[in-house]
CSV table of C-alpha atoms and ligand atoms in Angstrom, one decimal:
chain,number,residue,atom,x,y,z
A,1,UNK,CA,-7.9,-24.4,-9.1
A,2,UNK,CA,-8.8,-21.2,-8.5
A,3,UNK,CA,-6.8,-19.2,-6.6
A,4,UNK,CA,-7.2,-15.4,-5.4
A,5,UNK,CA,-8.6,-13.2,-2.7
A,6,UNK,CA,-11.1,-14.0,-0.5
A,7,UNK,CA,-10.8,-12.0,2.2
A,8,UNK,CA,-9.5,-7.5,2.2
A,9,UNK,CA,-9.5,-5.2,5.3
A,10,UNK,CA,-7.6,-1.5,5.8
A,11,UNK,CA,-6.9,0.1,9.0
A,12,UNK,CA,-5.1,3.5,9.3
A,13,UNK,CA,-4.1,6.2,12.0
A,14,UNK,CA,-6.6,8.1,13.8
A,15,UNK,CA,-5.3,11.3,13.1
A,16,UNK,CA,-4.2,12.5,9.1
A,17,UNK,CA,-3.5,16.1,7.7
A,18,UNK,CA,-5.7,18.2,5.5
A,19,UNK,CA,-2.3,19.0,2.1
A,20,UNK,CA,-3.2,22.4,1.2
A,21,UNK,CA,-2.2,23.0,5.5
A,22,UNK,CA,0.3,21.7,4.6
A,23,UNK,CA,0.9,23.7,2.0
A,24,UNK,CA,0.2,26.8,3.2
A,25,UNK,CA,2.8,26.3,5.6
A,26,UNK,CA,5.5,25.0,4.4
A,27,UNK,CA,4.8,28.5,1.6
A,28,UNK,CA,3.6,26.7,-1.3
A,29,UNK,CA,0.7,26.6,-3.8
A,30,UNK,CA,-1.8,24.5,-2.5
A,31,UNK,CA,-2.2,23.7,-6.5
A,32,UNK,CA,0.8,21.6,-6.1
A,33,UNK,CA,-0.1,18.6,-3.2
A,34,UNK,CA,-3.5,18.5,-5.3
A,35,UNK,CA,-3.7,18.8,-8.3
A,36,UNK,CA,-0.1,18.3,-9.9
A,37,UNK,CA,0.6,15.5,-6.9
A,38,UNK,CA,-2.7,14.6,-6.9
A,39,UNK,CA,-3.0,13.7,-2.9
A,40,UNK,CA,-5.5,15.4,-0.1
A,41,UNK,CA,-5.3,14.0,2.9
A,42,UNK,CA,-2.2,11.8,4.8
A,43,UNK,CA,-3.0,9.7,7.5
A,44,UNK,CA,-0.1,10.3,10.1
A,45,UNK,CA,0.8,8.1,12.5
A,46,UNK,CA,1.5,9.3,16.5
A,47,UNK,CA,4.3,7.5,17.9
A,48,UNK,CA,2.3,4.4,19.5
A,49,UNK,CA,0.7,4.2,16.6
A,50,UNK,CA,4.1,1.3,15.1
A,51,UNK,CA,3.4,-1.0,11.5
A,52,UNK,CA,3.1,-4.1,14.3
A,53,UNK,CA,-0.7,-2.2,15.1
A,54,UNK,CA,-2.1,-1.0,11.5
A,55,UNK,CA,-0.5,-4.8,10.8
A,56,UNK,CA,-2.4,-6.6,13.5
A,57,UNK,CA,-5.4,-4.3,13.6
A,58,UNK,CA,-6.2,-4.6,9.4
A,59,UNK,CA,-5.9,-8.0,9.9
A,60,UNK,CA,-8.7,-8.6,12.7
A,61,UNK,CA,-11.4,-6.8,9.6
A,62,UNK,CA,-10.4,-8.6,7.4
A,63,UNK,CA,-11.0,-12.1,8.9
A,64,UNK,CA,-14.3,-10.9,11.6
A,65,UNK,CA,-15.6,-8.5,8.6
A,66,UNK,CA,-15.3,-11.8,6.7
A,67,UNK,CA,-16.0,-15.0,8.3
A,68,UNK,CA,-11.9,-16.7,8.2
A,69,UNK,CA,-11.6,-18.2,11.3
A,70,UNK,CA,-8.1,-18.0,12.9
A,71,UNK,CA,-7.6,-21.3,12.7
A,72,UNK,CA,-8.2,-21.9,9.5
A,73,UNK,CA,-4.9,-20.0,8.7
A,74,UNK,CA,-1.5,-21.7,7.7
A,75,UNK,CA,0.8,-19.1,6.3
A,76,UNK,CA,1.3,-15.4,7.9
A,77,UNK,CA,3.8,-12.9,6.0
A,78,UNK,CA,3.8,-9.8,6.6
A,79,UNK,CA,4.8,-7.2,3.5
A,80,UNK,CA,7.9,-4.2,4.7
A,81,UNK,CA,10.1,-1.9,4.7
A,82,UNK,CA,9.6,-0.2,8.4
A,83,UNK,CA,8.9,-3.0,10.9
A,84,UNK,CA,10.5,-2.8,14.4
A,85,UNK,CA,13.1,-4.7,14.5
A,86,UNK,CA,16.0,-5.9,12.9
A,87,UNK,CA,16.1,-9.3,13.8
A,88,UNK,CA,12.2,-10.4,15.1
A,89,UNK,CA,9.0,-10.0,12.3
A,90,UNK,CA,6.0,-8.4,12.1
A,91,UNK,CA,4.1,-11.7,11.7
A,92,UNK,CA,4.5,-13.1,15.2
A,93,UNK,CA,3.0,-10.2,16.8
A,94,UNK,CA,-0.1,-10.5,14.5
A,95,UNK,CA,-0.2,-13.9,14.9
A,96,UNK,CA,-0.3,-13.9,19.2
A,97,UNK,CA,-2.7,-11.6,17.9
A,98,UNK,CA,-4.9,-13.0,16.0
A,99,UNK,CA,-4.6,-16.9,17.2
A,100,UNK,CA,-3.7,-18.2,15.1
A,101,UNK,CA,-1.7,-21.7,14.6
A,102,UNK,CA,0.9,-22.5,16.0
A,103,UNK,CA,2.0,-24.9,12.9
A,104,UNK,CA,1.4,-22.0,11.0
A,105,UNK,CA,4.4,-20.2,9.4
A,106,UNK,CA,4.8,-16.6,9.5
A,107,UNK,CA,7.9,-15.0,7.9
A,108,UNK,CA,8.2,-11.0,6.8
A,109,UNK,CA,8.8,-10.2,2.7
A,110,UNK,CA,11.3,-6.7,2.3
A,111,UNK,CA,11.7,-4.9,-1.1
A,112,UNK,CA,10.3,-2.2,0.2
A,113,UNK,CA,7.2,-0.8,-2.0
A,114,UNK,CA,7.6,-4.6,-3.0
A,115,UNK,CA,6.9,-6.8,-0.1
A,116,UNK,CA,3.2,-7.6,-0.2
A,117,UNK,CA,3.2,-8.4,-4.0
A,118,UNK,CA,5.9,-10.6,-2.9
A,119,UNK,CA,4.7,-12.7,-0.2
A,120,UNK,CA,1.2,-12.9,-2.8
A,121,UNK,CA,3.0,-15.2,-5.3
A,122,UNK,CA,4.6,-17.1,-2.0
A,123,UNK,CA,1.0,-17.6,-0.7
A,124,UNK,CA,-0.5,-18.7,-4.6
A,125,UNK,CA,2.2,-20.8,-4.9
A,126,UNK,CA,1.8,-22.1,-1.1
A,127,UNK,CA,-1.0,-23.8,-2.1
A,128,UNK,CA,-0.4,-24.8,-5.8
A,129,UNK,CA,2.3,-26.9,-4.6
A,130,UNK,CA,-0.4,-29.4,-1.8
A,131,UNK,CA,1.3,-28.2,0.9
A,132,UNK,CA,-1.0,-25.7,1.7
A,133,UNK,CA,-3.7,-28.5,2.7
A,134,UNK,CA,-6.1,-26.6,2.1
A,135,UNK,CA,-5.4,-23.9,4.6
A,136,UNK,CA,-5.1,-19.5,4.0
A,137,UNK,CA,-3.0,-17.7,3.5
A,138,UNK,CA,-3.4,-13.9,4.8
A,139,UNK,CA,-0.8,-11.4,4.2
A,140,UNK,CA,-0.6,-7.9,5.0
A,141,UNK,CA,0.8,-5.5,3.7
A,142,UNK,CA,1.4,-2.2,6.2
A,143,UNK,CA,4.0,0.3,6.5
A,144,UNK,CA,4.2,3.7,7.9
A,145,UNK,CA,6.2,6.7,5.8
A,146,UNK,CA,8.7,9.1,7.1
A,147,UNK,CA,10.4,11.5,5.7
A,148,UNK,CA,11.6,14.6,6.5
A,149,UNK,CA,10.0,17.8,7.7
A,150,UNK,CA,10.4,20.2,5.0
A,151,UNK,CA,11.9,18.1,2.3
A,152,UNK,CA,10.1,17.5,-1.3
A,153,UNK,CA,9.1,13.8,-0.6
A,154,UNK,CA,6.6,15.6,3.2
A,155,UNK,CA,4.1,15.8,0.7
A,156,UNK,CA,4.5,11.6,-0.8
A,157,UNK,CA,3.5,10.4,3.4
A,158,UNK,CA,0.9,9.0,5.0
A,159,UNK,CA,0.8,4.9,7.1
A,160,UNK,CA,-1.8,2.1,6.9
A,161,UNK,CA,-2.3,-1.9,6.4
A,162,UNK,CA,-4.3,-3.8,3.9
A,163,UNK,CA,-4.5,-7.4,5.2
A,164,UNK,CA,-6.3,-10.1,2.6
A,165,UNK,CA,-6.5,-13.8,3.5
A,166,UNK,CA,-5.8,-16.0,0.3
A,167,UNK,CA,-7.1,-19.7,-0.3
A,168,UNK,CA,-8.1,-21.4,-2.6
A,169,UNK,CA,-11.9,-20.4,-2.6
A,170,UNK,CA,-11.5,-17.5,-3.6
A,171,UNK,CA,-14.3,-15.1,-4.0
A,172,UNK,CA,-13.5,-11.4,-4.5
A,173,UNK,CA,-10.8,-11.4,-7.5
A,174,UNK,CA,-9.0,-14.3,-8.7
A,175,UNK,CA,-5.7,-14.9,-10.7
A,176,UNK,CA,-4.1,-15.7,-13.2
A,177,UNK,CA,-1.7,-17.7,-13.0
A,178,UNK,CA,-0.4,-17.8,-16.9
A,179,UNK,CA,0.4,-14.0,-17.9
A,180,UNK,CA,3.7,-12.2,-15.0
A,181,UNK,CA,6.7,-9.8,-16.0
A,182,UNK,CA,9.3,-9.1,-13.8
A,183,UNK,CA,11.8,-6.5,-13.3
A,184,UNK,CA,14.8,-6.3,-11.9
A,185,UNK,CA,17.0,-3.2,-11.4
A,186,UNK,CA,19.2,-2.1,-8.2
A,187,UNK,CA,18.9,1.6,-8.9
A,188,UNK,CA,19.6,4.4,-6.3
A,189,UNK,CA,16.3,6.1,-6.5
A,190,UNK,CA,14.9,5.2,-2.6
A,191,UNK,CA,16.0,3.8,0.6
A,192,UNK,CA,16.7,3.4,4.3
A,193,UNK,CA,20.1,3.5,6.3
A,194,UNK,CA,20.1,0.9,9.4
A,195,UNK,CA,21.1,4.0,11.7
A,196,UNK,CA,18.4,6.7,10.0
A,197,UNK,CA,14.3,6.8,10.5
A,198,UNK,CA,13.5,8.0,7.5
A,199,UNK,CA,13.8,7.6,4.0
A,200,UNK,CA,16.0,9.1,1.8
A,201,UNK,CA,15.3,9.7,-2.3
A,202,UNK,CA,16.2,11.0,-5.5
A,203,UNK,CA,12.5,12.6,-5.2
A,204,UNK,CA,12.5,12.4,-10.2
A,205,UNK,CA,15.3,9.3,-10.4
A,206,UNK,CA,12.8,7.5,-8.6
A,207,UNK,CA,10.0,8.9,-11.0
A,208,UNK,CA,12.6,7.5,-14.0
A,209,UNK,CA,12.8,4.2,-11.8
A,210,UNK,CA,9.4,3.7,-11.5
A,211,UNK,CA,8.4,4.5,-15.2
A,212,UNK,CA,11.9,2.0,-16.8
A,213,UNK,CA,10.6,-1.1,-14.3
A,214,UNK,CA,7.0,-1.2,-15.6
A,215,UNK,CA,8.2,-0.9,-19.2
A,216,UNK,CA,10.2,-3.8,-18.4
A,217,UNK,CA,7.4,-5.8,-17.2
A,218,UNK,CA,4.9,-4.7,-19.9
A,219,UNK,CA,8.2,-6.3,-22.0
A,220,UNK,CA,7.9,-9.4,-19.9
A,221,UNK,CA,4.8,-10.4,-20.4
A,222,UNK,CA,4.5,-10.4,-23.5
A,223,UNK,CA,3.8,-11.8,-26.4
A,224,UNK,CA,0.6,-13.2,-23.8
A,225,UNK,CA,0.4,-9.9,-22.2
A,226,UNK,CA,-3.5,-8.4,-22.7
A,227,UNK,CA,-4.1,-5.6,-25.2
A,228,UNK,CA,-5.0,-2.3,-23.6
A,229,UNK,CA,-8.2,-2.5,-24.3
A,230,UNK,CA,-9.1,-6.1,-22.9
A,231,UNK,CA,-8.1,-4.3,-20.0
A,232,UNK,CA,-11.4,-2.7,-18.3
A,233,UNK,CA,-8.9,-1.7,-14.7
A,234,UNK,CA,-4.5,-1.4,-14.7
A,235,UNK,CA,-4.0,-0.7,-10.8
A,236,UNK,CA,-0.3,0.8,-10.4
A,237,UNK,CA,1.5,1.9,-6.9
A,238,UNK,CA,0.7,4.6,-5.2
A,239,UNK,CA,2.9,6.3,-4.0
A,240,UNK,CA,1.4,10.1,-5.0
A,241,UNK,CA,-2.0,9.7,-6.8
A,242,UNK,CA,-0.2,11.9,-10.4
A,243,UNK,CA,1.7,9.4,-10.3
A,244,UNK,CA,-0.5,6.3,-11.3
A,245,UNK,CA,-2.0,8.9,-14.2
A,246,UNK,CA,2.0,8.9,-14.9
A,247,UNK,CA,2.3,5.1,-15.3
A,248,UNK,CA,-1.4,4.8,-17.1
A,249,UNK,CA,0.4,7.4,-19.4
A,250,UNK,CA,3.9,5.1,-20.1
A,251,UNK,CA,1.4,1.7,-20.0
A,252,UNK,CA,-1.4,3.1,-22.8
A,253,UNK,CA,2.4,4.7,-24.9
A,254,UNK,CA,4.4,1.0,-24.9
A,255,UNK,CA,0.8,-0.8,-25.5
A,256,UNK,CA,0.8,2.2,-28.5
A,257,UNK,CA,3.6,1.8,-29.7
A,258,UNK,CA,4.3,5.5,-29.3
A,259,UNK,CA,5.3,8.3,-27.4
A,260,UNK,CA,2.7,10.4,-26.3
A,261,UNK,CA,2.8,14.6,-24.9
A,262,UNK,CA,-0.8,17.3,-24.3
A,263,UNK,CA,-0.4,18.1,-27.8
A,264,UNK,CA,-0.6,14.0,-29.6
A,265,UNK,CA,-2.9,13.8,-31.9
A,266,UNK,CA,-3.9,10.6,-29.1
A,267,UNK,CA,-3.7,12.9,-25.9
A,268,UNK,CA,-7.3,12.9,-25.5
A,269,UNK,CA,-7.7,9.0,-25.7
A,270,UNK,CA,-5.0,8.3,-23.2
A,271,UNK,CA,-7.0,11.0,-21.1
A,272,UNK,CA,-10.4,8.5,-21.5
A,273,UNK,CA,-7.9,6.3,-20.6
A,274,UNK,CA,-6.9,7.2,-17.8
A,275,UNK,CA,-10.6,8.3,-16.5
A,276,UNK,CA,-12.1,5.2,-17.3
A,277,UNK,CA,-9.6,2.4,-15.9
A,278,UNK,CA,-7.6,3.8,-13.7
A,279,UNK,CA,-7.9,7.4,-12.1
A,280,UNK,CA,-12.2,6.2,-10.4
A,281,UNK,CA,-10.2,3.9,-8.0
A,282,UNK,CA,-7.7,6.6,-6.0
A,283,UNK,CA,-9.6,8.4,-3.3
A,284,UNK,CA,-8.2,6.2,-0.9
A,285,UNK,CA,-5.0,7.6,-1.5
A,286,UNK,CA,-5.1,10.6,-2.1
A,287,UNK,CA,-7.1,10.8,1.5
A,288,UNK,CA,-4.9,8.1,3.2
A,289,UNK,CA,-0.7,9.5,0.9
A,290,UNK,CA,1.0,6.3,0.8
A,291,UNK,CA,1.4,3.6,2.4
A,292,UNK,CA,3.7,2.0,-0.1
A,293,UNK,CA,3.5,-2.3,0.4
A,294,UNK,CA,-0.2,-1.9,0.4
A,295,UNK,CA,-0.9,1.5,-2.1
A,296,UNK,CA,-1.4,-0.9,-4.6
A,297,UNK,CA,-3.8,-3.0,-2.6
A,298,UNK,CA,-5.9,-0.1,-1.8
A,299,UNK,CA,-6.2,0.8,-5.3
A,300,UNK,CA,-7.8,-2.5,-5.2
A,301,UNK,CA,-10.6,-1.9,-3.0
A,302,UNK,CA,-11.3,1.4,-4.2
A,303,UNK,CA,-12.0,-0.5,-7.5
A,304,UNK,CA,-13.9,-3.7,-5.9
A,305,UNK,CA,-16.4,-1.2,-3.2
A,306,UNK,CA,-16.4,1.3,-6.8
A,307,UNK,CA,-16.4,-0.4,-9.4
A,308,UNK,CA,-19.1,-2.6,-11.5
A,309,UNK,CA,-16.9,-5.0,-13.2
A,310,UNK,CA,-18.3,-8.5,-14.2
A,311,UNK,CA,-17.2,-11.8,-13.6
A,312,UNK,CA,-13.5,-12.7,-15.8
A,313,UNK,CA,-12.4,-10.1,-16.9
A,314,UNK,CA,-8.9,-8.7,-16.9
A,315,UNK,CA,-7.4,-6.3,-14.1
A,316,UNK,CA,-4.2,-5.5,-14.2
A,317,UNK,CA,-1.7,-4.7,-11.2
A,318,UNK,CA,1.7,-2.7,-11.4
A,319,UNK,CA,3.5,-3.0,-7.9
A,320,UNK,CA,7.1,-0.6,-8.2
A,321,UNK,CA,9.1,-1.8,-5.2
A,322,UNK,CA,12.4,0.8,-4.9
A,323,UNK,CA,15.7,-0.5,-5.5
A,324,UNK,CA,13.9,-2.2,-7.3
A,325,UNK,CA,11.6,-4.6,-7.6
A,326,UNK,CA,8.8,-4.8,-10.7
A,327,UNK,CA,6.1,-6.7,-11.3
A,328,UNK,CA,3.0,-6.8,-13.4
A,329,UNK,CA,0.4,-9.0,-12.8
A,330,UNK,CA,-3.7,-9.8,-13.5
A,331,UNK,CA,-6.4,-10.6,-11.6
A,332,UNK,CA,-10.2,-11.1,-12.5
A,333,UNK,CA,-13.3,-10.1,-10.1
A,334,UNK,CA,-15.7,-13.1,-8.9
A,335,UNK,CA,-19.2,-13.2,-9.6
A,336,UNK,CA,-20.8,-12.1,-7.0
A,337,UNK,CA,-18.1,-9.7,-5.4
A,338,UNK,CA,-20.0,-7.3,-4.9
A,339,UNK,CA,-22.5,-8.1,-2.1
A,340,UNK,CA,-18.5,-8.2,0.2
A,341,UNK,CA,-18.7,-4.2,-0.6
A,342,UNK,CA,-19.5,-2.7,2.5
A,343,UNK,CA,-16.9,-5.0,4.0
A,344,UNK,CA,-14.1,-3.6,2.0
A,345,UNK,CA,-15.6,0.5,2.2
A,346,UNK,CA,-13.0,2.1,4.5
A,347,UNK,CA,-14.9,5.8,3.8
A,348,UNK,CA,-16.0,4.9,8.3
A,349,UNK,CA,-11.9,4.8,9.1
A,350,UNK,CA,-11.1,8.0,6.9
A,351,UNK,CA,-13.9,10.1,8.3
A,352,UNK,CA,-13.6,8.8,11.5
A,353,UNK,CA,-10.1,10.1,12.3
A,354,UNK,CA,-9.1,13.5,13.7
A,355,UNK,CA,-7.0,16.7,11.8
A,356,UNK,CA,-4.0,17.6,12.7
A,357,UNK,CA,-2.7,21.2,12.6
A,358,UNK,CA,0.9,21.9,11.2
A,359,UNK,CA,2.6,22.5,14.3
A,360,UNK,CA,0.8,19.3,15.4
A,361,UNK,CA,2.1,17.0,12.9
A,362,UNK,CA,5.2,18.4,13.5
A,363,UNK,CA,5.3,17.5,17.5
A,364,UNK,CA,4.8,13.8,16.2
A,365,UNK,CA,7.2,13.9,13.7
A,366,UNK,CA,10.0,14.8,16.6
A,367,UNK,CA,8.1,12.3,18.5
A,368,UNK,CA,8.1,9.9,16.3
A,369,UNK,CA,12.2,10.5,15.5
A,370,UNK,CA,13.1,9.5,18.8
A,371,UNK,CA,14.8,7.0,19.3
A,372,UNK,CA,13.4,4.4,21.8
A,373,UNK,CA,15.7,2.7,24.2
A,374,UNK,CA,16.0,-0.3,26.5
A,375,UNK,CA,13.3,1.2,29.2
A,376,UNK,CA,11.4,3.9,27.4
A,377,UNK,CA,7.2,4.1,27.9
A,378,UNK,CA,4.8,5.7,25.5
A,379,UNK,CA,1.4,6.4,27.4
A,380,UNK,CA,-1.2,4.4,24.3
A,381,UNK,CA,-3.1,7.1,25.7
A,382,UNK,CA,-1.9,10.1,24.1
A,383,UNK,CA,-3.8,11.7,21.5
A,384,UNK,CA,-6.8,10.3,22.3
A,385,UNK,CA,-5.3,6.9,20.8
A,386,UNK,CA,-8.4,4.4,21.7
A,387,UNK,CA,-7.3,1.2,19.1
A,388,UNK,CA,-6.7,-1.8,20.8
A,389,UNK,CA,-2.6,-3.8,20.1
A,390,UNK,CA,-0.9,0.3,20.9
A,391,UNK,CA,2.8,0.0,21.2
A,392,UNK,CA,3.5,1.2,24.9
A,393,UNK,CA,7.2,0.8,25.3
A,394,UNK,CA,10.0,-1.1,25.4
A,395,UNK,CA,11.3,-2.8,29.3
A,396,UNK,CA,14.5,-4.2,29.1
A,397,UNK,CA,14.3,-4.3,25.6
A,398,UNK,CA,11.2,-5.4,25.3
A,399,UNK,CA,8.9,-4.2,22.9
A,400,UNK,CA,5.0,-4.4,24.8
A,401,UNK,CA,2.0,-4.7,23.9
A,402,UNK,CA,-1.0,-2.6,25.1
A,403,UNK,CA,-2.8,-5.6,24.6
A,404,UNK,CA,-0.3,-8.5,24.3
A,405,UNK,CA,1.1,-8.6,27.2
B,1,HMG,P1,9.1,18.0,-6.4
B,1,HMG,O1,10.1,18.3,-6.9
B,1,HMG,O2,8.8,18.9,-5.0
B,1,HMG,O3,8.1,18.2,-7.3
B,1,HMG,O4,8.7,16.7,-5.8
B,1,HMG,P2,8.0,18.6,-8.3
B,1,HMG,O5,8.5,20.5,-9.2
B,1,HMG,O6,7.9,17.4,-9.0
B,1,HMG,O7,6.0,19.5,-8.9
B,1,HMG,C1,5.4,17.7,-8.8
B,1,HMG,C2,5.1,18.0,-9.8
B,1,HMG,O8,3.2,19.4,-9.1
B,1,HMG,C3,5.0,18.2,-11.3
B,1,HMG,O9,3.9,18.1,-12.4
B,1,HMG,C4,3.8,20.3,-11.6
B,1,HMG,O10,4.3,20.2,-13.1
B,1,HMG,C5,3.3,19.8,-10.6
B,1,HMG,P3,4.5,17.1,-12.9
B,1,HMG,O11,4.9,18.5,-14.6
B,1,HMG,O12,5.0,15.6,-12.7
B,1,HMG,O13,3.5,16.5,-13.7
B,1,HMG,N1,3.2,21.6,-10.2
B,1,HMG,C6,1.8,21.9,-10.3
B,1,HMG,N2,0.9,21.9,-9.5
B,1,HMG,C7,0.0,23.1,-10.0
B,1,HMG,N3,-0.2,23.7,-9.7
B,1,HMG,C8,1.3,24.6,-8.6
B,1,HMG,C9,2.4,23.0,-9.5
B,1,HMG,N4,3.4,23.9,-8.5
B,1,HMG,C10,4.4,22.3,-9.0
B,1,HMG,N5,1.1,25.4,-8.7
B,1,HMG,C11,8.8,14.1,-5.7
B,1,HMG,C12,7.7,15.8,-5.6
B,1,HMG,C13,7.4,13.7,-6.1
B,1,HMG,C14,9.6,13.6,-6.4
B,1,HMG,C15,8.8,14.0,-3.9
B,1,HMG,O14,7.1,14.7,-3.1
B,1,HMG,C16,9.0,12.4,-3.5
B,1,HMG,O15,10.7,13.0,-3.6
B,1,HMG,N6,8.5,12.0,-3.0
B,1,HMG,C17,8.7,11.0,-2.1
B,1,HMG,C18,9.8,9.5,-4.1
B,1,HMG,C19,8.0,9.2,-4.4
B,1,HMG,O16,7.0,9.2,-3.9
B,1,HMG,N7,8.8,8.7,-6.1
B,1,HMG,C20,7.9,8.5,-6.8
B,1,HMG,C21,8.6,6.5,-7.9
B,1,HMG,S1,8.6,5.9,-7.0
B,1,HMG,C22,8.7,4.9,-5.6
B,1,HMG,O17,6.8,5.1,-5.5
B,1,HMG,C23,8.5,4.2,-4.0
B,1,HMG,C24,8.1,4.2,-3.6
B,1,HMG,O18,6.7,4.1,-3.0
B,1,HMG,C25,9.8,4.0,-2.1
B,1,HMG,C26,9.5,2.0,-2.2
B,1,HMG,O19,9.4,1.6,-2.9
B,1,HMG,O20,9.2,1.6,-0.6
B,1,HMG,C27,8.3,6.0,-3.1
């Protein structure tokens, strides 16, 4: 049985900031953000845009653009670390908005940025077990990355959702079921206590933890682990673009059994490998920012839209969730996937966003971090927002959405 992806679509917020504007406002050299981190823009969620809104809109696009009927969905999982309730999952709002069947299993997964990868793995197992009965799984990776104003992590925020349909009739990519490496390790590199709206991070340590996890997943995938030269593309979790560069360097070092710096004879070969296998697929990440659990799949969208792939070529995926959990796995393009490039391409959504000044962005951040209580209302038209399924506030502690009443 061939299991893989039959649909993928992206939704982001209606506003963004330029990181060069943020750098100027923080008296930082813009090159630090654009070259040092590799980021150019950052999607900004205005208060009525929340994780439910992002998830529903991405999922609607995935079903509509790939002609998947809601009646075909038997499993719905939302991977997120920016859910809206300690108990009630984002998935159940999506279930209602899409009119999914009542015998569809639905839930939410969380392990920082690893949540959606865990959900995809569960969907594959559900299909293989036969319990799917040829129904399909809708997996959504939806998050809003939120750090404190003026913190070192501030330029690595972002917001967006990637929705994917997983089935036994894949049209985009198939999953390799044999080669996978896993790693779990209790580290305090990034976390968000229950009382906090903004994530806390030990930023430089988190980079070490990420790279250490990559090394361990590669070791765990041995002896079947393919050589780097056998991989056509290497995709990684992308909290910021430079992290994918560092990850590919570590992958190259593990593959070649060496340790690199810019004076190493192998440095040029590493750069060529990065430019061929990873860098070209990161444009959307550079324009959206960190969308946590969806960022790996946003770079997969970059590969599917911009790459020229042959069936059966090997593509590696590395998922990392702080705290930490990681997985290394392989996928292969399906013959004819190219016909879906225009359905996948998120360029139009990105081009339609409105640029915010830094003072507007700071106002939004302050509003976003106010805790709404029992009967607070938010005008869905705030900031001129138009997309459906916007959060409109609480009534007697019941969360309400403009199109779900
Ligand atoms: P920082 O300490 O302000 O930055 O914060 P820095 O001093 O390390 O500089 C960053 C880069 O810019 C460096 O490049 C500098 O050299 C360069 P590198 O040496 O690393 O290659 N630079 C310049 N380049 C050109 N011109 C200049 C210039 N100045 C400096 N003038 C940090 C950076 C990433 C730590 C911070 O933004 C942060 O804490 N971010 C959040 C944490 C994070 O994203 N961690 C990533 C790994 S953990 C992960 O991916 C999981 C996560 O997604 C959460 C989850 O799982 O849910 C975060």
